[in-house]
Amino acid sequence: MAPCGSTCAVVGCTNNTRKLKDFMNGTCFQHKRTRLTCCPAPYALHSMPKDETKTRAWLAALKLKNPPKRGLYVCSYHFIDRKPTELNPNPELFLGYERQPVKKRRKLNRCNNLEVQANSQTSASTSDIEVQLEQQESHCNGDASSDTTIKSVTKCSVQTQWEDPALLHHGYAKLPTNSKEVRHQATQCSVAHNILLNDSDSLLYTGIPLETFNTLVSVLEQFAGSFKMSTRDQVLLTLMKLRLNLMIGDLSRRFFISESLSSKIISYWIDKLEEVLRNLIPWLPRETIRATMPLAFKTKYPKTTCILDCSESLLQKPKNLDSRGESYSHYYSHNTVKYLVSIAPCGLIMFISAAYGGRCSDKFITMDSGILEY
C-alpha cells in the first residue's frame, strides 16, 4: 500500500492517497453507508518494481530519466489489467504525453446552450438521413466523377463528453429520477427495519413496544414533511433523541444524514407529536384515582387527587437579551425552561402545562397553566 501523501507519477494525473482516502470515507448514496465498508476502491497506487530491468521499463514508459527520491507510484488507470501483471507489467494507458492540447471553446449564451442540448439527442439520426439522401442523389445522377465526393453534414454537441472512471464503479451515478422509486429504495434500506427487530429492541430505543411504534408511524404518515427519509426512520430518529438523549452527531451517523437535517427532522416531529399525542394524556376520574391508589396514599393521604411539580430543563443561552433574562433561573444559575406536571398517585401523568421561562415562579405557573380548572 502506498504511504500517505503519495501521488501518481504520470503527467497530468492527480490521483493520490489523500483523494482515495476521502472518497472511501465518504457516504455511498446507494448503500447508505461509508464506501469503505461496501464499495471497492476506484483505483490503487502501485509502487515501482524492485527489479532493475522492470524499473527501466517503467521509467521509459513514463519518459522519466531518474525515479523520484521518495519512490514512484502509478495508479490503476494506466494499466491494461488495472494492475501490473505478467502479460502487461508496464503502464501503457493515458500516460499524459500523448494528450493533445485542449482547444478553447467560445462561450455560448444560456438560450443557445439549451437549444444545443435539445438538438444533441437527434443529431445522430439527422446525420444518417442526410448521408442516405446524398447517396441516393449520387446514384440517380449517374455522372459520378473522381472529383465528386459525398459530403455528410454532422452536428456535434458543444457539450464536452467525458466519463469519470471513479463513477463507473458506482450505480448511484444513474439514480432513478422517479420520486416513487427513490422512496421505495429508501424504505427497503431503512435504518428502522434493521434496528427494530422485536419488542426488546423497540423498548430499548423508543420506550414503546414494536406494535405500538408501528401504529404510531401509521398515524403520523399523514403529517409527513418533505424530507427524503421514510416516515418510519424520522419517527425513530426523534424517539431515540427523546429516549436516549443521543448527540445530534451520533444520530446523523447512525442514519447516514447530515447533522443539520437531523436537527430539522427532530424539531419538526416534536411539534407534530405534541399536536397528535396531546389527547392521549387523560385526566382520570376520581373513582379511578381511588381504585388505583397505592396503599401508602390510602393510609396517610386518602383524599389525594394528584401531585404537582414544576420541573426545569436546562436551556442553551438565548442570543436575545430579553429571552435570556426571562429564562434565567436563580435556583440553577442557568437558563432553563419550566413546566408544570400533574401526576396521579398511581404514577400516570395527567397534565403537562405549556413551557415557561425559568424566571417564572411556581405560583405564577400554577395560576396561569389552567390546572386549577380541573
mmCIF file of C-alpha atoms in Angstrom:
data_model
loop_
_atom_site.group_PDB
_atom_site.id
_atom_site.type_symbol
_atom_site.label_atom_id
_atom_site.label_comp_id
_atom_site.label_asym_id
_atom_site.label_seq_id
_atom_site.Cartn_x
_atom_site.Cartn_y
_atom_site.Cartn_z
ATOM 1 C CA MET A 1 0.000 0.000 0.000
ATOM 2 C CA ALA A 2 1.305 3.454 -0.920
ATOM 3 C CA PRO A 3 2.282 5.693 2.022
ATOM 4 C CA CYS A 4 0.260 8.769 2.885
ATOM 5 C CA GLY A 5 0.881 11.685 0.528
ATOM 6 C CA SER A 6 1.849 9.571 -2.498
ATOM 7 C CA THR A 7 0.748 10.823 -5.926
ATOM 8 C CA CYS A 8 0.598 9.112 -9.311
ATOM 9 C CA ALA A 9 3.770 9.858 -11.323
ATOM 10 C CA VAL A 10 2.023 10.063 -14.714
ATOM 11 C CA VAL A 11 2.000 13.508 -16.272
ATOM 12 C CA GLY A 12 -1.331 15.239 -15.704
ATOM 13 C CA CYS A 13 -2.705 12.570 -13.318
ATOM 14 C CA THR A 14 -3.707 13.923 -9.905
ATOM 15 C CA ASN A 15 -4.775 10.680 -8.218
ATOM 16 C CA ASN A 16 -3.217 10.343 -4.776
ATOM 17 C CA THR A 17 -3.749 8.625 -1.441
ATOM 18 C CA ARG A 18 -5.494 11.616 0.079
ATOM 19 C CA LYS A 19 -8.195 11.691 -2.595
ATOM 20 C CA LEU A 20 -8.621 7.935 -2.293
ATOM 21 C CA LYS A 21 -8.990 8.140 1.489
ATOM 22 C CA ASP A 22 -11.514 10.990 1.343
ATOM 23 C CA PHE A 23 -13.514 9.149 -1.325
ATOM 24 C CA MET A 24 -13.652 5.862 0.604
ATOM 25 C CA ASN A 25 -14.567 7.596 3.876
ATOM 26 C CA GLY A 26 -17.490 9.329 2.173
ATOM 27 C CA THR A 27 -21.059 8.059 2.167
ATOM 28 C CA CYS A 28 -22.305 5.817 -0.629
ATOM 29 C CA PHE A 29 -25.747 7.118 -1.644
ATOM 30 C CA GLN A 30 -26.812 3.690 -2.904
ATOM 31 C CA HIS A 31 -25.902 1.599 0.146
ATOM 32 C CA LYS A 32 -26.400 4.390 2.738
ATOM 33 C CA ARG A 33 -23.092 3.669 4.434
ATOM 34 C CA THR A 34 -19.427 4.531 4.060
ATOM 35 C CA ARG A 35 -17.854 3.325 0.826
ATOM 36 C CA LEU A 36 -15.062 1.709 2.824
ATOM 37 C CA THR A 37 -17.488 -0.984 4.024
ATOM 38 C CA CYS A 38 -19.484 -1.616 0.855
ATOM 39 C CA CYS A 39 -17.739 -0.415 -2.311
ATOM 40 C CA PRO A 40 -14.404 -1.305 -3.960
ATOM 41 C CA ALA A 41 -11.723 1.330 -4.267
ATOM 42 C CA PRO A 42 -11.800 3.120 -7.651
ATOM 43 C CA TYR A 43 -8.049 2.816 -8.022
ATOM 44 C CA ALA A 44 -4.855 1.783 -6.237
ATOM 45 C CA LEU A 45 -1.338 3.210 -6.316
ATOM 46 C CA HIS A 46 1.206 0.591 -7.403
ATOM 47 C CA SER A 47 4.835 1.054 -6.441
ATOM 48 C CA MET A 48 7.763 0.753 -8.839
ATOM 49 C CA PRO A 49 9.125 -2.822 -9.143
ATOM 50 C CA LYS A 50 12.393 -3.637 -7.418
ATOM 51 C CA ASP A 51 13.827 -5.440 -10.437
ATOM 52 C CA GLU A 52 16.197 -3.096 -12.290
ATOM 53 C CA THR A 53 15.045 -4.211 -15.747
ATOM 54 C CA LYS A 54 11.380 -3.653 -14.905
ATOM 55 C CA THR A 55 12.248 -0.334 -13.306
ATOM 56 C CA ARG A 56 13.889 0.867 -16.516
ATOM 57 C CA ALA A 57 10.826 -0.245 -18.486
ATOM 58 C CA TRP A 58 8.595 1.804 -16.191
ATOM 59 C CA LEU A 59 10.820 4.874 -16.495
ATOM 60 C CA ALA A 60 10.882 4.518 -20.282
ATOM 61 C CA ALA A 61 7.100 4.221 -20.431
ATOM 62 C CA LEU A 62 6.679 7.306 -18.253
ATOM 63 C CA LYS A 63 9.549 9.128 -20.021
ATOM 64 C CA LEU A 64 11.419 9.716 -16.783
ATOM 65 C CA LYS A 65 15.198 9.681 -16.616
ATOM 66 C CA ASN A 66 15.534 9.038 -12.896
ATOM 67 C CA PRO A 67 12.959 7.859 -10.344
ATOM 68 C CA PRO A 68 11.889 10.268 -7.584
ATOM 69 C CA LYS A 69 13.687 10.061 -4.265
ATOM 70 C CA ARG A 70 10.517 9.249 -2.338
ATOM 71 C CA GLY A 71 9.547 6.445 -4.682
ATOM 72 C CA LEU A 72 7.428 6.182 -7.779
ATOM 73 C CA TYR A 73 3.758 5.195 -7.834
ATOM 74 C CA VAL A 74 1.345 4.722 -10.719
ATOM 75 C CA CYS A 75 -2.430 4.392 -10.281
ATOM 76 C CA SER A 76 -4.581 1.618 -11.726
ATOM 77 C CA TYR A 77 -5.987 3.714 -14.587
ATOM 78 C CA HIS A 78 -2.703 3.477 -16.532
ATOM 79 C CA PHE A 79 -2.524 -0.340 -16.618
ATOM 80 C CA ILE A 80 -4.402 -2.516 -19.081
ATOM 81 C CA ASP A 81 -5.294 -5.028 -16.334
ATOM 82 C CA ARG A 82 -5.675 -2.230 -13.720
ATOM 83 C CA LYS A 83 -2.503 -3.542 -12.075
ATOM 84 C CA PRO A 84 0.924 -4.847 -13.142
ATOM 85 C CA THR A 85 0.630 -8.407 -14.483
ATOM 86 C CA GLU A 86 2.909 -10.797 -16.324
ATOM 87 C CA LEU A 87 1.290 -10.023 -19.679
ATOM 88 C CA ASN A 88 1.084 -6.260 -19.117
ATOM 89 C CA PRO A 89 3.635 -5.281 -16.467
ATOM 90 C CA ASN A 90 4.165 -1.671 -17.574
ATOM 91 C CA PRO A 91 1.829 1.358 -17.582
ATOM 92 C CA GLU A 92 0.513 1.918 -21.103
ATOM 93 C CA LEU A 93 -2.745 3.906 -20.867
ATOM 94 C CA PHE A 94 -3.296 7.652 -20.542
ATOM 95 C CA LEU A 95 0.380 8.481 -19.993
ATOM 96 C CA GLY A 96 -0.076 12.204 -20.445
ATOM 97 C CA TYR A 97 2.453 12.969 -23.166
ATOM 98 C CA GLU A 98 0.081 11.583 -25.830
ATOM 99 C CA ARG A 99 -2.589 14.091 -24.882
ATOM 100 C CA GLN A 100 -3.300 16.856 -27.394
ATOM 101 C CA PRO A 101 -3.704 20.427 -26.160
ATOM 102 C CA VAL A 102 -7.267 21.292 -25.280
ATOM 103 C CA LYS A 103 -8.875 23.712 -27.709
ATOM 104 C CA LYS A 104 -10.617 26.673 -26.183
ATOM 105 C CA ARG A 105 -14.319 26.981 -26.836
ATOM 106 C CA ARG A 106 -16.195 30.203 -27.162
ATOM 107 C CA LYS A 107 -18.849 30.882 -24.575
ATOM 108 C CA LEU A 108 -22.464 30.359 -25.550
ATOM 109 C CA ASN A 109 -25.473 32.179 -24.254
ATOM 110 C CA ARG A 110 -27.795 30.263 -21.977
ATOM 111 C CA CYS A 111 -30.551 30.087 -24.576
ATOM 112 C CA ASN A 112 -28.155 28.739 -27.228
ATOM 113 C CA ASN A 113 -26.829 26.201 -24.756
ATOM 114 C CA LEU A 114 -30.333 24.907 -24.073
ATOM 115 C CA GLU A 115 -31.028 24.627 -27.799
ATOM 116 C CA VAL A 116 -27.828 22.646 -28.321
ATOM 117 C CA GLN A 117 -28.797 20.243 -25.543
ATOM 118 C CA ALA A 118 -32.249 19.732 -27.053
ATOM 119 C CA ASN A 119 -30.865 19.158 -30.560
ATOM 120 C CA SER A 120 -27.965 16.892 -29.486
ATOM 121 C CA GLN A 121 -30.347 13.970 -28.955
ATOM 122 C CA THR A 122 -31.447 13.976 -32.608
ATOM 123 C CA SER A 123 -28.056 14.832 -34.160
ATOM 124 C CA ALA A 124 -27.085 11.221 -34.890
ATOM 125 C CA SER A 125 -30.337 10.358 -36.678
ATOM 126 C CA THR A 126 -30.214 13.609 -38.713
ATOM 127 C CA SER A 127 -26.692 12.925 -39.978
ATOM 128 C CA ASP A 128 -27.620 9.364 -41.043
ATOM 129 C CA ILE A 129 -30.661 10.568 -43.005
ATOM 130 C CA GLU A 130 -28.654 13.250 -44.781
ATOM 131 C CA VAL A 131 -25.948 10.752 -45.781
ATOM 132 C CA GLN A 132 -28.559 8.375 -47.221
ATOM 133 C CA LEU A 133 -30.219 11.175 -49.216
ATOM 134 C CA GLU A 134 -26.928 12.313 -50.699
ATOM 135 C CA GLN A 135 -26.022 8.736 -51.653
ATOM 136 C CA GLN A 136 -29.369 8.310 -53.419
ATOM 137 C CA GLU A 137 -28.867 11.553 -55.319
ATOM 138 C CA SER A 138 -25.400 10.469 -56.447
ATOM 139 C CA HIS A 139 -26.763 7.150 -57.781
ATOM 140 C CA CYS A 140 -29.644 8.856 -59.598
ATOM 141 C CA ASN A 141 -27.468 11.417 -61.376
ATOM 142 C CA GLY A 142 -25.226 8.710 -62.890
ATOM 143 C CA ASP A 143 -22.290 11.007 -63.707
ATOM 144 C CA ALA A 144 -20.118 10.155 -60.762
ATOM 145 C CA SER A 145 -16.647 11.572 -61.155
ATOM 146 C CA SER A 146 -13.476 11.184 -59.121
ATOM 147 C CA ASP A 147 -13.704 14.815 -58.022
ATOM 148 C CA THR A 148 -17.250 14.445 -56.670
ATOM 149 C CA THR A 149 -17.495 13.368 -53.066
ATOM 150 C CA ILE A 150 -20.407 12.875 -50.767
ATOM 151 C CA LYS A 151 -20.448 15.488 -48.085
ATOM 152 C CA SER A 152 -22.174 14.402 -44.934
ATOM 153 C CA VAL A 153 -23.394 17.031 -42.562
ATOM 154 C CA THR A 154 -22.836 16.105 -38.972
ATOM 155 C CA LYS A 155 -23.917 18.043 -35.957
ATOM 156 C CA CYS A 156 -21.852 17.766 -32.791
ATOM 157 C CA SER A 157 -22.894 18.744 -29.344
ATOM 158 C CA VAL A 158 -20.946 21.596 -27.873
ATOM 159 C CA GLN A 159 -21.197 19.892 -24.513
ATOM 160 C CA THR A 160 -17.940 18.160 -23.588
ATOM 161 C CA GLN A 161 -18.478 14.403 -23.354
ATOM 162 C CA TRP A 162 -16.411 12.799 -20.584
ATOM 163 C CA GLU A 163 -16.570 9.959 -18.103
ATOM 164 C CA ASP A 164 -15.102 9.852 -14.644
ATOM 165 C CA PRO A 165 -13.607 6.378 -14.112
ATOM 166 C CA ALA A 166 -14.311 6.596 -10.384
ATOM 167 C CA LEU A 167 -18.033 6.877 -11.072
ATOM 168 C CA LEU A 168 -18.077 3.715 -13.192
ATOM 169 C CA HIS A 169 -17.803 1.587 -10.051
ATOM 170 C CA HIS A 170 -20.972 3.011 -8.539
ATOM 171 C CA GLY A 171 -24.565 2.675 -9.582
ATOM 172 C CA TYR A 172 -25.616 5.923 -7.937
ATOM 173 C CA ALA A 173 -24.277 7.855 -10.942
ATOM 174 C CA LYS A 174 -27.580 6.947 -12.643
ATOM 175 C CA LEU A 175 -30.169 7.170 -9.913
ATOM 176 C CA PRO A 176 -33.843 6.790 -10.822
ATOM 177 C CA THR A 177 -35.488 10.139 -11.319
ATOM 178 C CA ASN A 178 -38.899 8.928 -10.253
ATOM 179 C CA SER A 179 -39.601 10.016 -6.682
ATOM 180 C CA LYS A 180 -41.622 6.847 -6.015
ATOM 181 C CA GLU A 181 -38.645 4.651 -6.901
ATOM 182 C CA VAL A 182 -36.370 6.683 -4.626
ATOM 183 C CA ARG A 183 -38.837 6.385 -1.749
ATOM 184 C CA HIS A 184 -39.154 2.660 -2.397
ATOM 185 C CA GLN A 185 -35.375 2.208 -2.176
ATOM 186 C CA ALA A 186 -35.233 4.308 0.983
ATOM 187 C CA THR A 187 -37.932 2.144 2.548
ATOM 188 C CA GLN A 188 -36.086 -1.062 1.716
ATOM 189 C CA CYS A 189 -32.804 0.241 3.182
ATOM 190 C CA SER A 190 -34.406 1.955 6.205
ATOM 191 C CA VAL A 191 -32.499 2.026 9.463
ATOM 192 C CA ALA A 192 -35.624 1.192 11.468
ATOM 193 C CA HIS A 193 -36.045 -2.046 9.521
ATOM 194 C CA ASN A 194 -32.561 -3.171 10.574
ATOM 195 C CA ILE A 195 -32.687 -1.929 14.187
ATOM 196 C CA LEU A 196 -36.226 -2.682 15.385
ATOM 197 C CA LEU A 197 -36.473 -6.458 15.108
ATOM 198 C CA ASN A 198 -38.557 -7.241 18.217
ATOM 199 C CA ASP A 199 -40.172 -5.660 21.262
ATOM 200 C CA SER A 200 -36.945 -5.587 23.264
ATOM 201 C CA ASP A 201 -35.219 -3.530 20.562
ATOM 202 C CA SER A 202 -38.175 -1.173 20.325
ATOM 203 C CA LEU A 203 -38.336 -0.696 24.092
ATOM 204 C CA LEU A 204 -34.605 -0.020 24.209
ATOM 205 C CA TYR A 205 -34.549 2.668 21.528
ATOM 206 C CA THR A 206 -38.055 4.191 21.746
ATOM 207 C CA GLY A 207 -39.548 3.136 25.099
ATOM 208 C CA ILE A 208 -42.668 1.619 23.494
ATOM 209 C CA PRO A 209 -43.414 -1.891 22.109
ATOM 210 C CA LEU A 210 -42.882 -2.608 18.435
ATOM 211 C CA GLU A 211 -46.600 -2.882 17.651
ATOM 212 C CA THR A 212 -47.261 0.470 19.324
ATOM 213 C CA PHE A 213 -44.406 2.009 17.347
ATOM 214 C CA ASN A 214 -45.841 0.716 14.066
ATOM 215 C CA THR A 215 -49.269 2.092 14.981
ATOM 216 C CA LEU A 216 -47.741 5.461 15.813
ATOM 217 C CA VAL A 217 -45.936 5.569 12.469
ATOM 218 C CA SER A 218 -49.150 4.762 10.577
ATOM 219 C CA VAL A 219 -50.952 7.595 12.398
ATOM 220 C CA LEU A 220 -48.152 10.078 11.663
ATOM 221 C CA GLU A 221 -47.897 9.202 7.951
ATOM 222 C CA GLN A 222 -50.389 11.941 7.048
ATOM 223 C CA PHE A 223 -48.198 14.550 8.764
ATOM 224 C CA ALA A 224 -45.005 13.576 6.906
ATOM 225 C CA GLY A 225 -42.996 16.534 5.660
ATOM 226 C CA SER A 226 -40.852 16.925 2.562
ATOM 227 C CA PHE A 227 -37.845 15.056 3.962
ATOM 228 C CA LYS A 228 -36.279 12.339 1.815
ATOM 229 C CA MET A 229 -36.133 9.863 4.713
ATOM 230 C CA SER A 230 -39.007 7.487 5.303
ATOM 231 C CA THR A 231 -41.517 8.441 7.989
ATOM 232 C CA ARG A 232 -40.563 5.346 9.973
ATOM 233 C CA ASP A 233 -36.921 6.438 10.168
ATOM 234 C CA GLN A 234 -37.863 10.021 11.011
ATOM 235 C CA VAL A 235 -40.062 8.939 13.932
ATOM 236 C CA LEU A 236 -37.378 6.529 15.147
ATOM 237 C CA LEU A 237 -34.770 9.296 14.991
ATOM 238 C CA THR A 238 -36.969 11.613 17.057
ATOM 239 C CA LEU A 239 -37.875 8.983 19.656
ATOM 240 C CA MET A 240 -34.229 7.931 20.031
ATOM 241 C CA LYS A 241 -33.361 11.556 20.782
ATOM 242 C CA LEU A 242 -36.137 11.784 23.374
ATOM 243 C CA ARG A 243 -35.473 8.346 24.877
ATOM 244 C CA LEU A 244 -31.658 8.138 24.876
ATOM 245 C CA ASN A 245 -30.724 11.838 24.508
ATOM 246 C CA LEU A 246 -28.057 10.972 21.957
ATOM 247 C CA MET A 247 -25.991 13.736 20.405
ATOM 248 C CA ILE A 248 -27.061 15.062 17.027
ATOM 249 C CA GLY A 249 -23.746 13.983 15.518
ATOM 250 C CA ASP A 250 -24.259 10.422 16.745
ATOM 251 C CA LEU A 251 -27.784 10.257 15.334
ATOM 252 C CA SER A 252 -26.704 11.699 11.988
ATOM 253 C CA ARG A 253 -24.063 8.986 11.628
ATOM 254 C CA ARG A 254 -26.495 6.247 12.616
ATOM 255 C CA PHE A 255 -28.985 7.354 9.958
ATOM 256 C CA PHE A 256 -26.391 8.414 7.326
ATOM 257 C CA ILE A 257 -27.606 12.020 7.092
ATOM 258 C CA SER A 258 -26.172 15.426 7.929
ATOM 259 C CA GLU A 259 -26.407 16.999 11.371
ATOM 260 C CA SER A 260 -28.470 19.918 10.091
ATOM 261 C CA LEU A 261 -31.036 17.552 8.570
ATOM 262 C CA SER A 262 -31.197 15.580 11.843
ATOM 263 C CA SER A 263 -31.956 18.772 13.787
ATOM 264 C CA LYS A 264 -34.666 19.796 11.319
ATOM 265 C CA ILE A 265 -36.334 16.370 11.492
ATOM 266 C CA ILE A 266 -36.314 16.313 15.307
ATOM 267 C CA SER A 267 -37.678 19.869 15.593
ATOM 268 C CA TYR A 268 -40.408 19.111 13.059
ATOM 269 C CA TRP A 269 -41.617 15.873 14.649
ATOM 270 C CA ILE A 270 -41.528 17.114 18.245
ATOM 271 C CA ASP A 271 -44.177 19.694 17.325
ATOM 272 C CA LYS A 272 -46.219 17.095 15.422
ATOM 273 C CA LEU A 273 -46.006 14.571 18.262
ATOM 274 C CA GLU A 274 -47.236 17.191 20.724
ATOM 275 C CA GLU A 275 -50.114 18.055 18.415
ATOM 276 C CA VAL A 276 -51.189 14.447 17.795
ATOM 277 C CA LEU A 277 -50.495 12.817 21.169
ATOM 278 C CA ARG A 278 -51.747 15.556 23.491
ATOM 279 C CA ASN A 279 -55.210 13.964 23.555
ATOM 280 C CA LEU A 280 -53.661 10.753 24.894
ATOM 281 C CA ILE A 281 -52.905 12.454 28.241
ATOM 282 C CA PRO A 282 -56.128 11.740 30.210
ATOM 283 C CA TRP A 283 -57.411 13.287 33.398
ATOM 284 C CA LEU A 284 -58.539 10.275 35.425
ATOM 285 C CA PRO A 285 -61.945 10.307 37.130
ATOM 286 C CA ARG A 286 -61.930 10.452 40.922
ATOM 287 C CA GLU A 287 -63.227 6.868 41.130
ATOM 288 C CA THR A 288 -60.336 5.585 39.018
ATOM 289 C CA ILE A 289 -57.814 7.524 41.106
ATOM 290 C CA ARG A 290 -59.141 5.965 44.323
ATOM 291 C CA ALA A 291 -59.275 2.476 42.813
ATOM 292 C CA THR A 292 -55.644 2.652 41.642
ATOM 293 C CA MET A 293 -54.269 4.493 44.678
ATOM 294 C CA PRO A 294 -51.258 2.776 46.327
ATOM 295 C CA LEU A 295 -51.507 1.596 49.918
ATOM 296 C CA ALA A 296 -49.135 4.290 51.197
ATOM 297 C CA PHE A 297 -51.510 7.003 49.955
ATOM 298 C CA LYS A 298 -54.647 5.227 51.209
ATOM 299 C CA THR A 299 -53.403 5.147 54.802
ATOM 300 C CA LYS A 300 -51.920 8.656 55.079
ATOM 301 C CA TYR A 301 -53.291 10.719 52.152
ATOM 302 C CA PRO A 302 -56.588 9.113 51.097
ATOM 303 C CA LYS A 303 -58.009 12.312 49.520
ATOM 304 C CA THR A 304 -55.041 12.885 47.215
ATOM 305 C CA THR A 305 -56.031 13.610 43.619
ATOM 306 C CA CYS A 306 -52.694 14.464 42.043
ATOM 307 C CA ILE A 307 -49.134 15.512 42.808
ATOM 308 C CA LEU A 308 -47.979 18.817 41.309
ATOM 309 C CA ASP A 309 -44.386 19.610 40.475
ATOM 310 C CA CYS A 310 -42.703 22.361 38.462
ATOM 311 C CA SER A 311 -39.847 20.717 36.595
ATOM 312 C CA GLU A 312 -36.991 22.554 34.918
ATOM 313 C CA SER A 313 -34.766 21.616 31.992
ATOM 314 C CA LEU A 314 -31.508 23.327 31.111
ATOM 315 C CA LEU A 315 -31.677 25.578 28.084
ATOM 316 C CA GLN A 316 -28.998 26.894 25.766
ATOM 317 C CA LYS A 317 -28.316 30.565 26.456
ATOM 318 C CA PRO A 318 -30.506 32.601 24.071
ATOM 319 C CA LYS A 319 -28.905 35.283 21.927
ATOM 320 C CA ASN A 320 -31.792 37.667 22.552
ATOM 321 C CA LEU A 321 -31.205 39.591 25.797
ATOM 322 C CA ASP A 322 -34.903 39.704 26.744
ATOM 323 C CA SER A 323 -35.289 35.945 26.282
ATOM 324 C CA ARG A 324 -32.073 35.393 28.204
ATOM 325 C CA GLY A 325 -33.402 37.355 31.173
ATOM 326 C CA GLU A 326 -36.822 35.646 31.125
ATOM 327 C CA SER A 327 -35.307 32.156 31.062
ATOM 328 C CA TYR A 328 -32.615 32.680 33.724
ATOM 329 C CA SER A 329 -33.179 30.555 36.852
ATOM 330 C CA HIS A 330 -31.607 31.755 40.098
ATOM 331 C CA TYR A 331 -32.039 28.279 41.588
ATOM 332 C CA TYR A 332 -29.912 26.602 38.899
ATOM 333 C CA SER A 333 -27.883 29.726 37.982
ATOM 334 C CA HIS A 334 -28.554 28.815 34.378
ATOM 335 C CA ASN A 335 -31.063 29.442 31.615
ATOM 336 C CA THR A 336 -33.888 26.924 31.957
ATOM 337 C CA VAL A 337 -37.368 26.151 30.652
ATOM 338 C CA LYS A 338 -40.040 25.430 33.263
ATOM 339 C CA TYR A 339 -43.303 23.467 33.066
ATOM 340 C CA LEU A 340 -45.916 22.141 35.488
ATOM 341 C CA VAL A 341 -46.582 18.389 35.645
ATOM 342 C CA SER A 342 -49.548 16.735 37.360
ATOM 343 C CA ILE A 343 -49.122 13.065 38.299
ATOM 344 C CA ALA A 344 -51.767 10.702 39.675
ATOM 345 C CA PRO A 345 -50.940 8.675 42.813
ATOM 346 C CA CYS A 346 -50.598 5.580 40.623
ATOM 347 C CA GLY A 347 -47.847 7.317 38.602
ATOM 348 C CA LEU A 348 -49.786 8.292 35.455
ATOM 349 C CA ILE A 349 -49.065 11.756 34.044
ATOM 350 C CA MET A 350 -52.401 13.572 33.742
ATOM 351 C CA PHE A 351 -51.394 17.132 32.847
ATOM 352 C CA ILE A 352 -48.435 18.970 31.307
ATOM 353 C CA SER A 353 -48.511 22.736 31.049
ATOM 354 C CA ALA A 354 -47.008 24.948 28.396
ATOM 355 C CA ALA A 355 -43.346 25.891 28.731
ATOM 356 C CA TYR A 356 -42.373 28.943 30.772
ATOM 357 C CA GLY A 357 -39.107 30.744 31.337
ATOM 358 C CA GLY A 358 -37.027 29.762 34.348
ATOM 359 C CA ARG A 359 -37.622 33.181 35.896
ATOM 360 C CA CYS A 360 -41.342 32.450 36.432
ATOM 361 C CA SER A 361 -42.337 31.381 39.921
ATOM 362 C CA ASP A 362 -44.168 28.147 40.712
ATOM 363 C CA LYS A 363 -47.185 30.121 41.928
ATOM 364 C CA PHE A 364 -47.474 32.057 38.674
ATOM 365 C CA ILE A 365 -47.224 28.891 36.563
ATOM 366 C CA THR A 366 -49.869 27.158 38.701
ATOM 367 C CA MET A 367 -52.285 30.067 38.333
ATOM 368 C CA ASP A 368 -51.626 30.594 34.622
ATOM 369 C CA SER A 369 -51.412 26.976 33.370
ATOM 370 C CA GLY A 370 -55.110 26.137 33.899
ATOM 371 C CA ILE A 371 -54.521 23.207 36.267
ATOM 372 C CA LEU A 372 -56.976 24.711 38.779
ATOM 373 C CA GLU A 373 -59.834 24.328 36.295
ATOM 374 C CA TYR A 374 -59.781 20.511 36.552
#
